[in-house]
């Protein structure tokens, strides 16, 4: 709070350098706060309205030669540190769904292919976080999900829209082999390797 300026500044993003963000507030925002209203500026207001109306998250795009035929695949997973034992992937009617199952429950994320599909998930390891400590796994987190096809494979984007982060999840199919890999926006930004294991498995008959 800035009582002398009758102002409150709220920052909802997650950062590993909070002091750097506060320094920017003191450097830029504080000097810009005035005791009297700013004069009207119709041109600036119109530009702001246009900018706000055009804001959007980039949608993942499928290859032009990707198949749009219905797909249903079930698979068993090799032993992994996340504890997932099996899963399923299916696509039909403009929706792609990935389900991962551990010893006690199944975690399902539904993705649109033409637009974002809103849902929630308590999948272990989500959402990505910069600061220490994990969110309670029993608390579902809101997610907007969309899938794009790269040939026979599928790349999902999961955006946890109550945070600044997202995951890219690649589902690859080669014969009867299945490979599912995770890449968080944090790991991608740091050019690192995601801490979550690559899930390997084999297709099973329905």
PDB file of C-alpha atoms in Angstrom:
ATOM      1  CA  UNK A   1       0.000   0.000   0.000  1.00  0.00           C
ATOM      2  CA  UNK A   2       1.053   3.574  -0.742  1.00  0.00           C
ATOM      3  CA  UNK A   3      -1.092   5.648   1.651  1.00  0.00           C
ATOM      4  CA  UNK A   4       0.504   8.963   0.712  1.00  0.00           C
ATOM      5  CA  UNK A   5      -0.461   8.372  -2.921  1.00  0.00           C
ATOM      6  CA  UNK A   6      -3.855   6.810  -2.013  1.00  0.00           C
ATOM      7  CA  UNK A   7      -2.852   3.782  -4.074  1.00  0.00           C
ATOM      8  CA  UNK A   8      -2.533   0.020  -3.804  1.00  0.00           C
ATOM      9  CA  UNK A   9      -0.233  -1.978  -6.093  1.00  0.00           C
ATOM     10  CA  UNK A  10      -1.025  -5.669  -6.565  1.00  0.00           C
ATOM     11  CA  UNK A  11       1.279  -8.112  -8.386  1.00  0.00           C
ATOM     12  CA  UNK A  12      -0.175 -11.558  -9.099  1.00  0.00           C
ATOM     13  CA  UNK A  13       2.689 -13.077 -11.106  1.00  0.00           C
ATOM     14  CA  UNK A  14       5.224 -15.511  -9.637  1.00  0.00           C
ATOM     15  CA  UNK A  15       8.861 -14.474  -9.746  1.00  0.00           C
ATOM     16  CA  UNK A  16      12.167 -15.710  -8.440  1.00  0.00           C
ATOM     17  CA  UNK A  17      13.298 -12.105  -8.147  1.00  0.00           C
ATOM     18  CA  UNK A  18      10.625 -10.284  -6.181  1.00  0.00           C
ATOM     19  CA  UNK A  19      13.025  -7.534  -5.186  1.00  0.00           C
ATOM     20  CA  UNK A  20      13.630  -6.791  -8.858  1.00  0.00           C
ATOM     21  CA  UNK A  21       9.894  -6.311  -9.386  1.00  0.00           C
ATOM     22  CA  UNK A  22       9.665  -3.980  -6.386  1.00  0.00           C
ATOM     23  CA  UNK A  23      12.619  -1.980  -7.708  1.00  0.00           C
ATOM     24  CA  UNK A  24      10.706  -1.428 -10.961  1.00  0.00           C
ATOM     25  CA  UNK A  25       7.699  -0.163  -8.979  1.00  0.00           C
ATOM     26  CA  UNK A  26       9.837   2.440  -7.226  1.00  0.00           C
ATOM     27  CA  UNK A  27      11.646   3.350 -10.445  1.00  0.00           C
ATOM     28  CA  UNK A  28       8.652   3.720 -12.761  1.00  0.00           C
ATOM     29  CA  UNK A  29       5.248   3.573 -11.056  1.00  0.00           C
ATOM     30  CA  UNK A  30       5.894   5.675  -7.983  1.00  0.00           C
ATOM     31  CA  UNK A  31       7.267   8.704  -9.894  1.00  0.00           C
ATOM     32  CA  UNK A  32       4.300   8.502 -12.297  1.00  0.00           C
ATOM     33  CA  UNK A  33       1.692   8.865  -9.528  1.00  0.00           C
ATOM     34  CA  UNK A  34       0.453  12.461  -9.396  1.00  0.00           C
ATOM     35  CA  UNK A  35      -1.782  14.322  -6.976  1.00  0.00           C
ATOM     36  CA  UNK A  36      -4.068  15.595  -9.761  1.00  0.00           C
ATOM     37  CA  UNK A  37      -5.890  13.692 -12.535  1.00  0.00           C
ATOM     38  CA  UNK A  38      -4.149  13.406 -15.878  1.00  0.00           C
ATOM     39  CA  UNK A  39      -5.612  15.425 -18.748  1.00  0.00           C
ATOM     40  CA  UNK A  40      -7.883  13.561 -21.140  1.00  0.00           C
ATOM     41  CA  UNK A  41      -6.053  11.870 -24.025  1.00  0.00           C
ATOM     42  CA  UNK A  42      -8.523  10.378 -26.495  1.00  0.00           C
ATOM     43  CA  UNK A  43      -5.819   8.973 -28.777  1.00  0.00           C
ATOM     44  CA  UNK A  44      -4.076   7.152 -25.928  1.00  0.00           C
ATOM     45  CA  UNK A  45      -7.387   5.801 -24.610  1.00  0.00           C
ATOM     46  CA  UNK A  46      -8.319   4.477 -28.044  1.00  0.00           C
ATOM     47  CA  UNK A  47      -4.912   2.815 -28.442  1.00  0.00           C
ATOM     48  CA  UNK A  48      -5.288   1.178 -25.021  1.00  0.00           C
ATOM     49  CA  UNK A  49      -8.744  -0.162 -25.889  1.00  0.00           C
ATOM     50  CA  UNK A  50      -7.437  -1.627 -29.155  1.00  0.00           C
ATOM     51  CA  UNK A  51      -4.476  -3.230 -27.397  1.00  0.00           C
ATOM     52  CA  UNK A  52      -6.649  -4.806 -24.696  1.00  0.00           C
ATOM     53  CA  UNK A  53      -9.154  -6.098 -27.270  1.00  0.00           C
ATOM     54  CA  UNK A  54      -6.378  -7.806 -29.265  1.00  0.00           C
ATOM     55  CA  UNK A  55      -4.708  -9.613 -26.354  1.00  0.00           C
ATOM     56  CA  UNK A  56      -4.850 -13.393 -26.750  1.00  0.00           C
ATOM     57  CA  UNK A  57      -2.827 -16.503 -26.008  1.00  0.00           C
ATOM     58  CA  UNK A  58      -1.310 -18.024 -29.121  1.00  0.00           C
ATOM     59  CA  UNK A  59      -3.051 -21.259 -30.076  1.00  0.00           C
ATOM     60  CA  UNK A  60      -1.022 -24.367 -30.932  1.00  0.00           C
ATOM     61  CA  UNK A  61      -1.386 -25.316 -34.587  1.00  0.00           C
ATOM     62  CA  UNK A  62      -1.683 -28.767 -36.128  1.00  0.00           C
ATOM     63  CA  UNK A  63       0.224 -29.814 -39.223  1.00  0.00           C
ATOM     64  CA  UNK A  64      -1.881 -29.370 -42.328  1.00  0.00           C
ATOM     65  CA  UNK A  65      -1.454 -33.076 -43.179  1.00  0.00           C
ATOM     66  CA  UNK A  66      -2.392 -34.381 -39.731  1.00  0.00           C
ATOM     67  CA  UNK A  67      -5.149 -36.983 -39.575  1.00  0.00           C
ATOM     68  CA  UNK A  68      -8.473 -35.982 -38.078  1.00  0.00           C
ATOM     69  CA  UNK A  69      -9.815 -39.535 -37.870  1.00  0.00           C
ATOM     70  CA  UNK A  70     -11.065 -40.716 -34.457  1.00  0.00           C
ATOM     71  CA  UNK A  71      -8.312 -42.324 -32.371  1.00  0.00           C
ATOM     72  CA  UNK A  72      -8.461 -44.402 -29.191  1.00  0.00           C
ATOM     73  CA  UNK A  73      -5.334 -45.820 -27.554  1.00  0.00           C
ATOM     74  CA  UNK A  74      -4.915 -47.531 -24.182  1.00  0.00           C
ATOM     75  CA  UNK A  75      -1.504 -48.288 -22.734  1.00  0.00           C
ATOM     76  CA  UNK A  76       0.423 -49.712 -19.811  1.00  0.00           C
ATOM     77  CA  UNK A  77       3.282 -47.598 -18.473  1.00  0.00           C
ATOM     78  CA  UNK A  78       6.722 -48.668 -17.318  1.00  0.00           C
ATOM     79  CA  UNK A  79       7.540 -47.999 -13.670  1.00  0.00           C
ATOM     80  CA  UNK A  80       8.074 -44.275 -13.075  1.00  0.00           C
ATOM     81  CA  UNK A  81       8.620 -41.861 -10.179  1.00  0.00           C
ATOM     82  CA  UNK A  82       5.175 -40.273 -10.629  1.00  0.00           C
ATOM     83  CA  UNK A  83       3.522 -43.602  -9.915  1.00  0.00           C
ATOM     84  CA  UNK A  84       1.438 -43.749 -13.091  1.00  0.00           C
ATOM     85  CA  UNK A  85       0.594 -47.321 -14.110  1.00  0.00           C
ATOM     86  CA  UNK A  86      -1.582 -46.915 -17.174  1.00  0.00           C
ATOM     87  CA  UNK A  87      -3.267 -44.381 -19.367  1.00  0.00           C
ATOM     88  CA  UNK A  88      -5.371 -43.665 -22.394  1.00  0.00           C
ATOM     89  CA  UNK A  89      -5.472 -41.196 -25.264  1.00  0.00           C
ATOM     90  CA  UNK A  90      -8.392 -40.576 -27.521  1.00  0.00           C
ATOM     91  CA  UNK A  91      -9.457 -38.045 -30.090  1.00  0.00           C
ATOM     92  CA  UNK A  92     -12.915 -37.505 -31.577  1.00  0.00           C
ATOM     93  CA  UNK A  93     -15.211 -34.642 -32.544  1.00  0.00           C
ATOM     94  CA  UNK A  94     -12.648 -31.901 -32.013  1.00  0.00           C
ATOM     95  CA  UNK A  95     -11.561 -33.063 -28.559  1.00  0.00           C
ATOM     96  CA  UNK A  96      -8.364 -34.810 -27.455  1.00  0.00           C
ATOM     97  CA  UNK A  97      -8.222 -36.421 -24.013  1.00  0.00           C
ATOM     98  CA  UNK A  98      -5.259 -37.750 -22.034  1.00  0.00           C
ATOM     99  CA  UNK A  99      -5.867 -39.900 -18.952  1.00  0.00           C
ATOM    100  CA  UNK A 100      -3.123 -41.031 -16.575  1.00  0.00           C
ATOM    101  CA  UNK A 101      -3.919 -43.511 -13.798  1.00  0.00           C
ATOM    102  CA  UNK A 102      -1.976 -44.279 -10.625  1.00  0.00           C
ATOM    103  CA  UNK A 103      -2.706 -46.728  -7.816  1.00  0.00           C
ATOM    104  CA  UNK A 104      -5.636 -44.741  -6.457  1.00  0.00           C
ATOM    105  CA  UNK A 105      -7.135 -42.464  -9.122  1.00  0.00           C
ATOM    106  CA  UNK A 106      -7.239 -41.312 -12.723  1.00  0.00           C
ATOM    107  CA  UNK A 107      -6.289 -37.827 -13.891  1.00  0.00           C
ATOM    108  CA  UNK A 108      -8.015 -36.662 -17.075  1.00  0.00           C
ATOM    109  CA  UNK A 109      -7.327 -33.517 -19.074  1.00  0.00           C
ATOM    110  CA  UNK A 110      -9.572 -32.621 -22.002  1.00  0.00           C
ATOM    111  CA  UNK A 111      -8.176 -30.473 -24.782  1.00  0.00           C
ATOM    112  CA  UNK A 112      -9.926 -28.613 -27.535  1.00  0.00           C
ATOM    113  CA  UNK A 113      -8.414 -28.698 -31.009  1.00  0.00           C
ATOM    114  CA  UNK A 114      -9.996 -25.518 -32.347  1.00  0.00           C
ATOM    115  CA  UNK A 115     -10.091 -23.557 -29.099  1.00  0.00           C
ATOM    116  CA  UNK A 116      -9.134 -23.777 -25.429  1.00  0.00           C
ATOM    117  CA  UNK A 117     -11.063 -26.249 -23.276  1.00  0.00           C
ATOM    118  CA  UNK A 118     -11.509 -25.116 -19.664  1.00  0.00           C
ATOM    119  CA  UNK A 119     -11.167 -27.659 -16.871  1.00  0.00           C
ATOM    120  CA  UNK A 120      -9.206 -28.478 -13.762  1.00  0.00           C
ATOM    121  CA  UNK A 121      -6.599 -30.995 -12.677  1.00  0.00           C
ATOM    122  CA  UNK A 122      -4.775 -32.287  -9.607  1.00  0.00           C
ATOM    123  CA  UNK A 123      -2.205 -34.130 -11.713  1.00  0.00           C
ATOM    124  CA  UNK A 124       1.029 -34.547  -9.692  1.00  0.00           C
ATOM    125  CA  UNK A 125       3.648 -31.986 -10.669  1.00  0.00           C
ATOM    126  CA  UNK A 126       1.146 -29.371 -11.850  1.00  0.00           C
ATOM    127  CA  UNK A 127       1.173 -26.482 -12.078  1.00  0.00           C
ATOM    128  CA  UNK A 128       4.876 -25.624 -12.443  1.00  0.00           C
ATOM    129  CA  UNK A 129       6.207 -23.362  -9.682  1.00  0.00           C
ATOM    130  CA  UNK A 130       9.269 -21.164  -9.248  1.00  0.00           C
ATOM    131  CA  UNK A 131       9.094 -20.720  -5.493  1.00  0.00           C
ATOM    132  CA  UNK A 132       9.772 -23.566  -3.078  1.00  0.00           C
ATOM    133  CA  UNK A 133       6.989 -25.813  -1.854  1.00  0.00           C
ATOM    134  CA  UNK A 134       4.338 -27.726  -3.726  1.00  0.00           C
ATOM    135  CA  UNK A 135       0.652 -26.999  -3.929  1.00  0.00           C
ATOM    136  CA  UNK A 136      -1.607 -29.444  -2.148  1.00  0.00           C
ATOM    137  CA  UNK A 137      -2.264 -32.305  -4.594  1.00  0.00           C
ATOM    138  CA  UNK A 138      -5.871 -32.533  -3.416  1.00  0.00           C
ATOM    139  CA  UNK A 139      -6.561 -28.996  -4.628  1.00  0.00           C
ATOM    140  CA  UNK A 140      -7.544 -29.022  -8.314  1.00  0.00           C
ATOM    141  CA  UNK A 141      -5.980 -26.245 -10.366  1.00  0.00           C
ATOM    142  CA  UNK A 142      -7.772 -24.526 -13.214  1.00  0.00           C
ATOM    143  CA  UNK A 143      -6.415 -25.236 -16.664  1.00  0.00           C
ATOM    144  CA  UNK A 144      -7.122 -24.198 -20.254  1.00  0.00           C
ATOM    145  CA  UNK A 145      -5.990 -26.968 -22.593  1.00  0.00           C
ATOM    146  CA  UNK A 146      -5.580 -27.275 -26.338  1.00  0.00           C
ATOM    147  CA  UNK A 147      -4.074 -29.982 -28.545  1.00  0.00           C
ATOM    148  CA  UNK A 148      -2.282 -29.879 -31.883  1.00  0.00           C
ATOM    149  CA  UNK A 149      -1.425 -32.882 -34.046  1.00  0.00           C
ATOM    150  CA  UNK A 150       2.000 -33.446 -35.558  1.00  0.00           C
ATOM    151  CA  UNK A 151       1.374 -36.343 -37.893  1.00  0.00           C
ATOM    152  CA  UNK A 152       0.266 -39.272 -35.716  1.00  0.00           C
ATOM    153  CA  UNK A 153       1.533 -37.596 -32.560  1.00  0.00           C
ATOM    154  CA  UNK A 154      -0.190 -35.038 -30.363  1.00  0.00           C
ATOM    155  CA  UNK A 155       1.245 -32.017 -28.561  1.00  0.00           C
ATOM    156  CA  UNK A 156      -0.889 -30.591 -25.772  1.00  0.00           C
ATOM    157  CA  UNK A 157      -0.603 -27.171 -24.182  1.00  0.00           C
ATOM    158  CA  UNK A 158      -1.952 -26.902 -20.649  1.00  0.00           C
ATOM    159  CA  UNK A 159      -2.198 -23.303 -19.389  1.00  0.00           C
ATOM    160  CA  UNK A 160      -2.784 -22.927 -15.643  1.00  0.00           C
ATOM    161  CA  UNK A 161      -4.479 -19.581 -16.009  1.00  0.00           C
ATOM    162  CA  UNK A 162      -4.454 -18.688 -12.324  1.00  0.00           C
ATOM    163  CA  UNK A 163      -0.649 -18.749 -12.604  1.00  0.00           C
ATOM    164  CA  UNK A 164       1.777 -17.399 -15.218  1.00  0.00           C
ATOM    165  CA  UNK A 165       2.864 -20.930 -16.170  1.00  0.00           C
ATOM    166  CA  UNK A 166       2.009 -23.684 -18.623  1.00  0.00           C
ATOM    167  CA  UNK A 167       3.046 -27.194 -19.641  1.00  0.00           C
ATOM    168  CA  UNK A 168       3.714 -28.647 -23.081  1.00  0.00           C
ATOM    169  CA  UNK A 169       2.918 -32.364 -23.094  1.00  0.00           C
ATOM    170  CA  UNK A 170       4.041 -34.467 -26.047  1.00  0.00           C
ATOM    171  CA  UNK A 171       2.245 -37.762 -26.716  1.00  0.00           C
ATOM    172  CA  UNK A 172       4.255 -39.823 -29.201  1.00  0.00           C
ATOM    173  CA  UNK A 173       3.203 -43.140 -30.727  1.00  0.00           C
ATOM    174  CA  UNK A 174       5.586 -45.434 -32.607  1.00  0.00           C
ATOM    175  CA  UNK A 175       4.101 -48.805 -33.409  1.00  0.00           C
ATOM    176  CA  UNK A 176       2.924 -50.169 -30.072  1.00  0.00           C
ATOM    177  CA  UNK A 177       5.266 -47.930 -28.076  1.00  0.00           C
ATOM    178  CA  UNK A 178       4.080 -44.828 -26.212  1.00  0.00           C
ATOM    179  CA  UNK A 179       6.171 -41.901 -24.998  1.00  0.00           C
ATOM    180  CA  UNK A 180       4.774 -38.999 -22.955  1.00  0.00           C
ATOM    181  CA  UNK A 181       7.068 -36.122 -22.038  1.00  0.00           C
ATOM    182  CA  UNK A 182       6.528 -32.913 -20.076  1.00  0.00           C
ATOM    183  CA  UNK A 183       8.102 -29.491 -20.552  1.00  0.00           C
ATOM    184  CA  UNK A 184       7.116 -26.660 -18.245  1.00  0.00           C
ATOM    185  CA  UNK A 185       7.310 -23.030 -19.311  1.00  0.00           C
ATOM    186  CA  UNK A 186       9.855 -22.480 -16.515  1.00  0.00           C
ATOM    187  CA  UNK A 187      12.132 -25.267 -17.746  1.00  0.00           C
ATOM    188  CA  UNK A 188      11.809 -24.081 -21.347  1.00  0.00           C
ATOM    189  CA  UNK A 189      12.737 -20.528 -20.369  1.00  0.00           C
ATOM    190  CA  UNK A 190      15.843 -21.795 -18.566  1.00  0.00           C
ATOM    191  CA  UNK A 191      16.781 -24.220 -21.375  1.00  0.00           C
ATOM    192  CA  UNK A 192      16.785 -26.992 -18.802  1.00  0.00           C
ATOM    193  CA  UNK A 193      15.487 -30.522 -18.436  1.00  0.00           C
ATOM    194  CA  UNK A 194      12.102 -31.057 -16.846  1.00  0.00           C
ATOM    195  CA  UNK A 195      12.285 -32.771 -13.454  1.00  0.00           C
ATOM    196  CA  UNK A 196       9.353 -35.034 -14.306  1.00  0.00           C
ATOM    197  CA  UNK A 197      10.212 -38.376 -15.905  1.00  0.00           C
ATOM    198  CA  UNK A 198       9.472 -39.255 -19.505  1.00  0.00           C
ATOM    199  CA  UNK A 199       6.668 -41.816 -19.350  1.00  0.00           C
ATOM    200  CA  UNK A 200       7.309 -44.870 -21.498  1.00  0.00           C
ATOM    201  CA  UNK A 201       4.786 -47.606 -22.184  1.00  0.00           C
ATOM    202  CA  UNK A 202       3.177 -50.029 -24.562  1.00  0.00           C
ATOM    203  CA  UNK A 203      -0.248 -50.101 -26.194  1.00  0.00           C
ATOM    204  CA  UNK A 204      -2.715 -52.730 -25.018  1.00  0.00           C
ATOM    205  CA  UNK A 205      -5.840 -54.050 -26.665  1.00  0.00           C
ATOM    206  CA  UNK A 206      -9.102 -52.448 -25.526  1.00  0.00           C
TER     207      UNK A 206
END
